[in-house]
Coordinates of C-alpha atoms and ligand atoms in Angstrom, one line a residue:
M1 CA 2.7 -11.9 -27.4
T2 CA 4.6 -11.6 -24.2
Q3 CA 6.2 -14.9 -23.2
L4 CA 6.5 -15.2 -19.4
Q5 CA 9.9 -16.3 -18.2
Q6 CA 10.0 -19.3 -15.8
P7 CA 13.1 -18.7 -13.6
A8 CA 14.4 -21.8 -11.8
W9 CA 13.7 -20.4 -8.2
V10 CA 11.0 -18.7 -6.3
Y11 CA 11.1 -17.5 -2.7
M12 CA 8.1 -18.6 -0.6
Q13 CA 7.4 -19.7 2.9
G14 CA 10.8 -18.3 3.9
D15 CA 12.8 -20.4 1.5
L16 CA 13.8 -20.9 -2.1
V17 CA 11.6 -23.4 -3.9
P18 CA 11.8 -24.6 -7.5
W19 CA 9.4 -22.8 -9.9
E20 CA 7.2 -25.8 -10.5
Q21 CA 6.6 -26.2 -6.7
A22 CA 5.6 -22.6 -6.1
N23 CA 1.8 -23.2 -5.9
L24 CA -1.1 -21.8 -3.9
H25 CA -4.2 -23.8 -3.0
I26 CA -7.4 -23.0 -4.8
S27 CA -9.2 -22.4 -1.5
T28 CA -7.0 -19.5 -0.4
E29 CA -8.4 -16.0 -0.4
A30 CA -5.5 -15.1 -2.6
V31 CA -7.2 -17.2 -5.3
T32 CA -10.9 -17.0 -4.5
R33 CA -10.9 -13.2 -3.9
G34 CA -7.7 -12.2 -5.6
L35 CA -6.4 -11.0 -2.3
S36 CA -2.8 -10.0 -2.5
V37 CA -0.7 -6.9 -2.5
Y38 CA 2.6 -6.5 -4.3
E39 CA 5.6 -4.5 -5.4
G40 CA 7.8 -4.3 -8.5
L41 CA 11.4 -3.5 -7.8
K42 CA 14.2 -3.1 -10.3
G43 CA 17.9 -4.1 -10.1
Y44 CA 20.6 -3.0 -12.5
W45 CA 23.8 -4.6 -13.5
D46 CA 26.6 -2.0 -13.7
E47 CA 29.2 -3.2 -16.2
D48 CA 31.9 -0.8 -15.1
D49 CA 31.8 -1.7 -11.5
R50 CA 30.6 -5.3 -12.1
N51 CA 27.9 -5.0 -9.4
F52 CA 24.2 -5.4 -9.2
G53 CA 22.1 -2.8 -7.3
V54 CA 18.4 -2.8 -6.6
I55 CA 17.0 0.7 -6.2
A56 CA 14.6 2.1 -3.6
V57 CA 14.2 -1.1 -1.7
R58 CA 13.1 0.6 1.5
E59 CA 10.5 2.7 -0.3
H60 CA 9.0 -0.4 -1.9
F61 CA 9.1 -2.3 1.4
E62 CA 7.2 0.6 3.1
R63 CA 4.6 0.7 0.4
L64 CA 4.1 -3.0 0.6
R65 CA 3.5 -2.7 4.3
R66 CA 1.0 0.1 3.8
S67 CA -0.8 -1.9 1.1
A68 CA -1.0 -4.9 3.5
R69 CA -2.1 -2.8 6.4
L70 CA -5.0 -1.2 4.5
L71 CA -6.3 -4.6 3.6
H72 CA -5.8 -6.1 7.1
I73 CA -3.3 -8.5 5.8
P74 CA -0.7 -9.3 8.5
F75 CA 2.8 -8.6 7.2
D76 CA 5.2 -7.9 10.0
M77 CA 8.5 -8.8 8.5
S78 CA 11.3 -6.4 9.2
F79 CA 13.1 -4.5 6.5
A80 CA 16.3 -6.5 7.1
E81 CA 14.5 -9.8 6.6
F82 CA 12.8 -8.5 3.5
E83 CA 16.0 -7.3 2.0
R84 CA 17.8 -10.6 2.9
A85 CA 15.0 -12.6 1.2
A86 CA 15.3 -10.4 -2.0
H87 CA 19.1 -10.8 -2.1
R88 CA 18.8 -14.5 -1.6
L89 CA 16.5 -15.0 -4.6
L90 CA 18.4 -12.4 -6.8
G91 CA 21.7 -13.9 -5.8
V92 CA 20.8 -17.3 -7.4
L93 CA 19.0 -15.9 -10.4
L94 CA 20.9 -12.9 -11.6
T95 CA 23.2 -13.2 -14.6
P96 CA 26.1 -10.7 -14.9
G97 CA 25.3 -8.1 -17.6
R98 CA 21.5 -8.4 -17.2
D99 CA 19.0 -6.2 -15.3
M100 CA 16.1 -7.8 -13.3
W101 CA 12.6 -7.0 -12.2
L102 CA 11.7 -8.4 -8.7
R103 CA 8.1 -8.9 -7.9
A104 CA 7.3 -9.1 -4.1
T105 CA 3.8 -10.3 -3.5
V106 CA 2.1 -10.8 -0.1
Y107 CA -0.6 -13.5 -0.7
V108 CA -3.4 -14.4 1.7
V109 CA -2.9 -18.1 2.2
E110 CA -5.2 -18.8 5.2
G111 CA -8.3 -17.3 6.7
H112 CA -11.8 -16.4 5.6
W113 CA -13.6 -13.0 5.3
G114 CA -10.8 -11.4 7.2
E115 CA -10.8 -13.8 10.1
G116 CA -7.7 -15.8 10.8
T117 CA -5.8 -14.2 8.0
V118 CA -2.3 -15.5 7.4
A119 CA -0.1 -14.2 4.6
D120 CA 3.1 -15.3 2.9
L121 CA 5.7 -13.2 1.1
V122 CA 6.5 -14.6 -2.3
L123 CA 9.3 -13.3 -4.5
T124 CA 9.8 -13.9 -8.2
A125 CA 12.4 -12.3 -10.4
F126 CA 12.7 -11.9 -14.1
H127 CA 15.5 -10.7 -16.5
Q128 CA 14.8 -7.4 -18.2
P129 CA 16.0 -5.9 -21.5
K130 CA 18.6 -3.1 -21.3
A131 CA 17.2 -0.9 -24.1
R132 CA 16.2 2.7 -23.5
P133 CA 12.4 3.2 -23.5
E134 CA 11.1 4.1 -26.9
P135 CA 8.3 6.7 -27.3
I136 CA 4.9 5.2 -27.1
S137 CA 1.3 6.0 -28.2
V138 CA -1.3 6.0 -25.5
G139 CA -5.1 6.3 -25.4
V140 CA -7.5 7.6 -22.8
S141 CA -9.5 4.6 -21.7
T142 CA -13.3 4.6 -21.3
W143 CA -12.6 2.5 -18.1
Q144 CA -12.1 4.6 -15.0
R145 CA -9.7 4.4 -12.1
A146 CA -11.9 3.4 -9.0
G147 CA -12.2 5.9 -6.3
D148 CA -10.7 5.8 -2.8
A149 CA -14.0 4.4 -1.3
V150 CA -14.2 1.6 -4.0
L151 CA -10.7 0.2 -4.6
P152 CA -8.1 2.6 -3.2
P153 CA -5.6 3.2 -6.0
R154 CA -3.0 4.7 -3.6
V155 CA -1.9 1.2 -2.6
K156 CA -0.7 -1.6 -4.8
M157 CA -3.3 -4.3 -4.5
T158 CA -3.8 -6.9 -7.2
S159 CA -7.5 -6.3 -7.6
N160 CA -6.8 -2.8 -8.9
Y161 CA -5.3 -4.3 -12.0
T162 CA -8.6 -5.9 -13.3
M163 CA -9.6 -2.5 -14.7
A164 CA -6.1 -1.9 -16.0
R165 CA -6.3 -5.1 -17.9
L166 CA -9.6 -4.1 -19.5
A167 CA -8.1 -0.7 -20.5
R168 CA -5.1 -2.4 -22.1
I169 CA -7.4 -4.8 -24.0
E170 CA -9.4 -1.7 -25.2
G171 CA -6.3 0.1 -26.4
R172 CA -4.5 -2.7 -28.2
P173 CA -6.6 -2.7 -31.4
R174 CA -6.0 1.1 -31.6
G175 CA -2.3 0.6 -31.4
H176 CA -1.8 1.9 -27.9
S177 CA 0.6 -0.1 -25.7
E178 CA -0.4 1.8 -22.6
M179 CA -3.7 3.5 -21.6
I180 CA -4.5 6.5 -19.3
L181 CA -7.2 6.1 -16.8
L182 CA -9.4 9.0 -15.7
N183 CA -10.9 9.3 -12.2
G184 CA -14.6 9.6 -11.5
S185 CA -14.4 13.3 -12.1
G186 CA -13.0 12.9 -15.6
R187 CA -9.5 14.1 -14.6
V188 CA -6.3 12.2 -15.2
A189 CA -5.5 9.6 -12.6
E190 CA -2.6 7.6 -14.0
A191 CA -1.7 5.0 -16.7
T192 CA -2.4 1.3 -16.1
G193 CA 1.1 0.6 -14.8
S194 CA 2.7 4.0 -14.3
C195 CA 2.1 7.6 -13.3
I196 CA 1.8 10.5 -15.7
L197 CA 4.2 13.3 -16.0
M198 CA 3.2 16.4 -18.1
V199 CA 5.2 19.5 -19.0
R200 CA 3.5 22.8 -19.6
D201 CA 5.5 26.0 -19.7
G202 CA 8.7 24.4 -18.5
R203 CA 7.0 22.9 -15.4
V204 CA 6.7 19.2 -14.6
V205 CA 3.2 18.3 -13.4
T206 CA 1.8 15.1 -12.0
P207 CA -1.6 14.6 -10.4
P208 CA -1.6 14.1 -6.6
A209 CA -2.4 10.6 -5.2
T210 CA -5.8 12.0 -4.2
E211 CA -6.7 12.1 -7.9
G212 CA -6.6 8.3 -8.0
R213 CA -3.1 7.3 -8.6
L214 CA -0.7 4.9 -6.9
E215 CA 1.6 6.6 -4.4
G216 CA 4.4 6.2 -7.0
I217 CA 8.0 5.9 -6.1
T218 CA 9.4 6.9 -9.5
V219 CA 7.4 10.2 -9.4
D220 CA 8.9 11.0 -6.0
I221 CA 12.4 10.4 -7.5
V222 CA 11.5 12.6 -10.4
A223 CA 10.6 15.4 -8.0
R224 CA 14.1 15.0 -6.4
I225 CA 15.7 15.0 -9.9
C226 CA 13.8 18.2 -10.9
D227 CA 15.0 19.8 -7.7
T228 CA 18.6 18.9 -8.5
L229 CA 18.2 20.2 -12.1
G230 CA 16.4 23.3 -11.1
I231 CA 13.2 22.4 -13.0
P232 CA 9.9 23.4 -11.4
F233 CA 7.9 20.4 -10.3
M234 CA 4.3 20.4 -8.9
E235 CA 1.5 18.1 -8.0
R236 CA -1.9 19.4 -9.2
P237 CA -5.0 17.9 -10.9
I238 CA -4.7 17.4 -14.7
D239 CA -7.6 17.8 -17.0
R240 CA -8.0 15.3 -19.9
T241 CA -7.7 18.1 -22.5
E242 CA -4.4 19.2 -21.1
L243 CA -3.0 15.9 -22.3
Y244 CA -3.8 16.9 -25.8
V245 CA -2.2 20.3 -25.6
A246 CA 0.8 19.4 -23.4
D247 CA 4.3 20.4 -24.4
E248 CA 5.6 17.0 -23.2
L249 CA 4.2 13.8 -21.7
A250 CA 5.7 10.7 -20.2
C251 CA 4.8 7.6 -18.1
A252 CA 6.9 7.1 -14.9
G253 CA 7.3 3.8 -13.2
T254 CA 9.9 1.4 -11.8
L255 CA 9.8 -1.2 -14.5
A256 CA 9.7 1.0 -17.6
E257 CA 11.4 4.0 -16.0
I258 CA 10.5 7.3 -17.8
V259 CA 8.8 6.5 -21.1
P260 CA 8.2 9.4 -23.6
I261 CA 4.6 9.6 -25.0
E262 CA 4.5 10.7 -28.6
Q263 CA 0.8 10.4 -29.2
V264 CA -2.4 10.6 -27.1
D265 CA -5.6 9.4 -28.9
D266 CA -5.5 11.4 -32.2
F267 CA -3.2 14.1 -30.9
T268 CA 0.5 14.1 -31.8
L269 CA 2.8 15.7 -29.3
P270 CA 5.8 17.9 -30.1
R271 CA 8.9 15.8 -31.2
Q272 CA 11.2 17.8 -28.9
R273 CA 11.1 16.9 -25.2
P274 CA 13.8 19.2 -23.7
V275 CA 12.6 18.9 -20.1
L276 CA 11.6 15.2 -19.8
D277 CA 14.5 14.0 -21.9
Q278 CA 16.8 15.6 -19.3
V279 CA 15.0 14.1 -16.4
A280 CA 14.9 10.7 -18.0
E281 CA 18.6 10.8 -18.8
R282 CA 19.4 11.6 -15.2
Y283 CA 17.1 8.9 -13.9
W284 CA 18.7 6.4 -16.3
Q285 CA 22.2 7.2 -15.1
A286 CA 21.4 7.3 -11.4
A287 CA 19.5 4.1 -11.4
R288 CA 22.5 2.4 -12.9
G289 CA 24.9 3.9 -10.4
Q290 CA 26.6 6.1 -13.0
I291 CA 25.9 9.2 -11.1
A292 CA 24.8 9.9 -7.5
Q293 CA 21.3 11.3 -7.1
K294 CA 19.4 12.1 -3.9
G295 CA 16.4 9.8 -3.6
I296 CA 18.0 6.8 -5.4
E297 CA 19.7 4.4 -3.0
R298 CA 21.1 1.1 -4.3
S299 CA 21.1 -2.2 -2.4
F300 CA 23.9 -4.4 -3.7
V301 CA 23.4 -8.1 -4.3
S302 CA 26.2 -10.6 -4.4
T303 CA 26.0 -13.2 -7.1
S304 CA 28.2 -15.7 -5.5
T305 CA 26.3 -16.9 -2.4
E306 CA 22.9 -18.5 -1.9
T307 CA 22.3 -16.6 1.3
G308 CA 23.0 -13.2 -0.3
M309 CA 24.6 -11.1 2.3
S310 CA 23.2 -7.6 2.4
S311 CA 25.3 -4.4 1.9
L312 CA 23.5 -1.1 1.6
A313 CA 25.3 1.8 0.0
N314 CA 24.3 5.4 -0.6
G315 CA 24.2 6.3 -4.3
Ligands
LIG1 N1 0.6 3.2 -11.1 C1 0.4 1.9 -11.2 C2 -1.0 1.5 -11.4 C3 1.5 1.0 -11.2 O1 1.3 -0.3 -11.3 C4 2.8 1.5 -11.1 C5 4.0 0.6 -11.1 N2 4.2 0.1 -9.8 C6 3.0 2.9 -11.0 C7 1.9 3.7 -11.0 C8 4.4 3.5 -10.8 O2 4.8 3.2 -9.5 P1 6.3 3.1 -9.1 O3 7.0 4.3 -9.6 O4 6.3 3.1 -7.6 O5 6.8 1.9 -9.7

């Protein structure tokens, strides 16, 4: 069972507070209606240069703003303030040698039915293992990704994860660590916590966001990597049956990176993954600052200060 870490500090109400004091009242819409939007960012420790860089901070900030705007949640923090807050928390929590996942959540802390809405940015950060992602077995869930007019999947709102949770519960007894959700038309939307990459005839394919997936940051980076490597990349709808006859499949997301899929339901995929292994390797190296890649910018965090001065560098 996954044991949740309890880091010493949390960022909320514009300051660092001890983990035990990071509480929300039961009367808030964040609690009563599950009203919050969030982001998951990843930071990597580079042993050679002895620095810690968080990738794609601006892209995550922009998506957080889009998610909040769609739900009429006021969130007017500037990028500089957001980055400073992230550096401040990471600066006190990071341990040399270890990678971290930063969760940025905008909770609705005041207001009722959309009147008088007040929100607060809360940041938490957790250490992450450094191991390369192992191939996984996935299933196609009987639960569906909600449509744009129900719970818009293109933004990252907490309520979208209720169905994802049910899908994971459904898949666990069948040995699936991740599940693929179809949209209302029976085509592939995404996995519960990542987007889907498929290879057919040497071409990398992912469904467009209009098929019911999050506007994923990692798939956008993959598109840039494919461009660099000269691999054709396209967004188009994917039928469920294409998953079973695909040459290669992988999940793509910030936390897990590019995770090879070896089995979908009862179908075993080819062992060789010449295209996605190449893409995954380049992502792995670029995220850690070992090579420069267009689309991956790293924001460096200083370990030594509590205020965490910002320094952006192009990677
Ligand atoms: N879809 C869902 C439902 C997710 O939770 C995530 C993880 N944020 C993704 C896709 C991948 O998005 P990203 O590459 O921006 O992390």
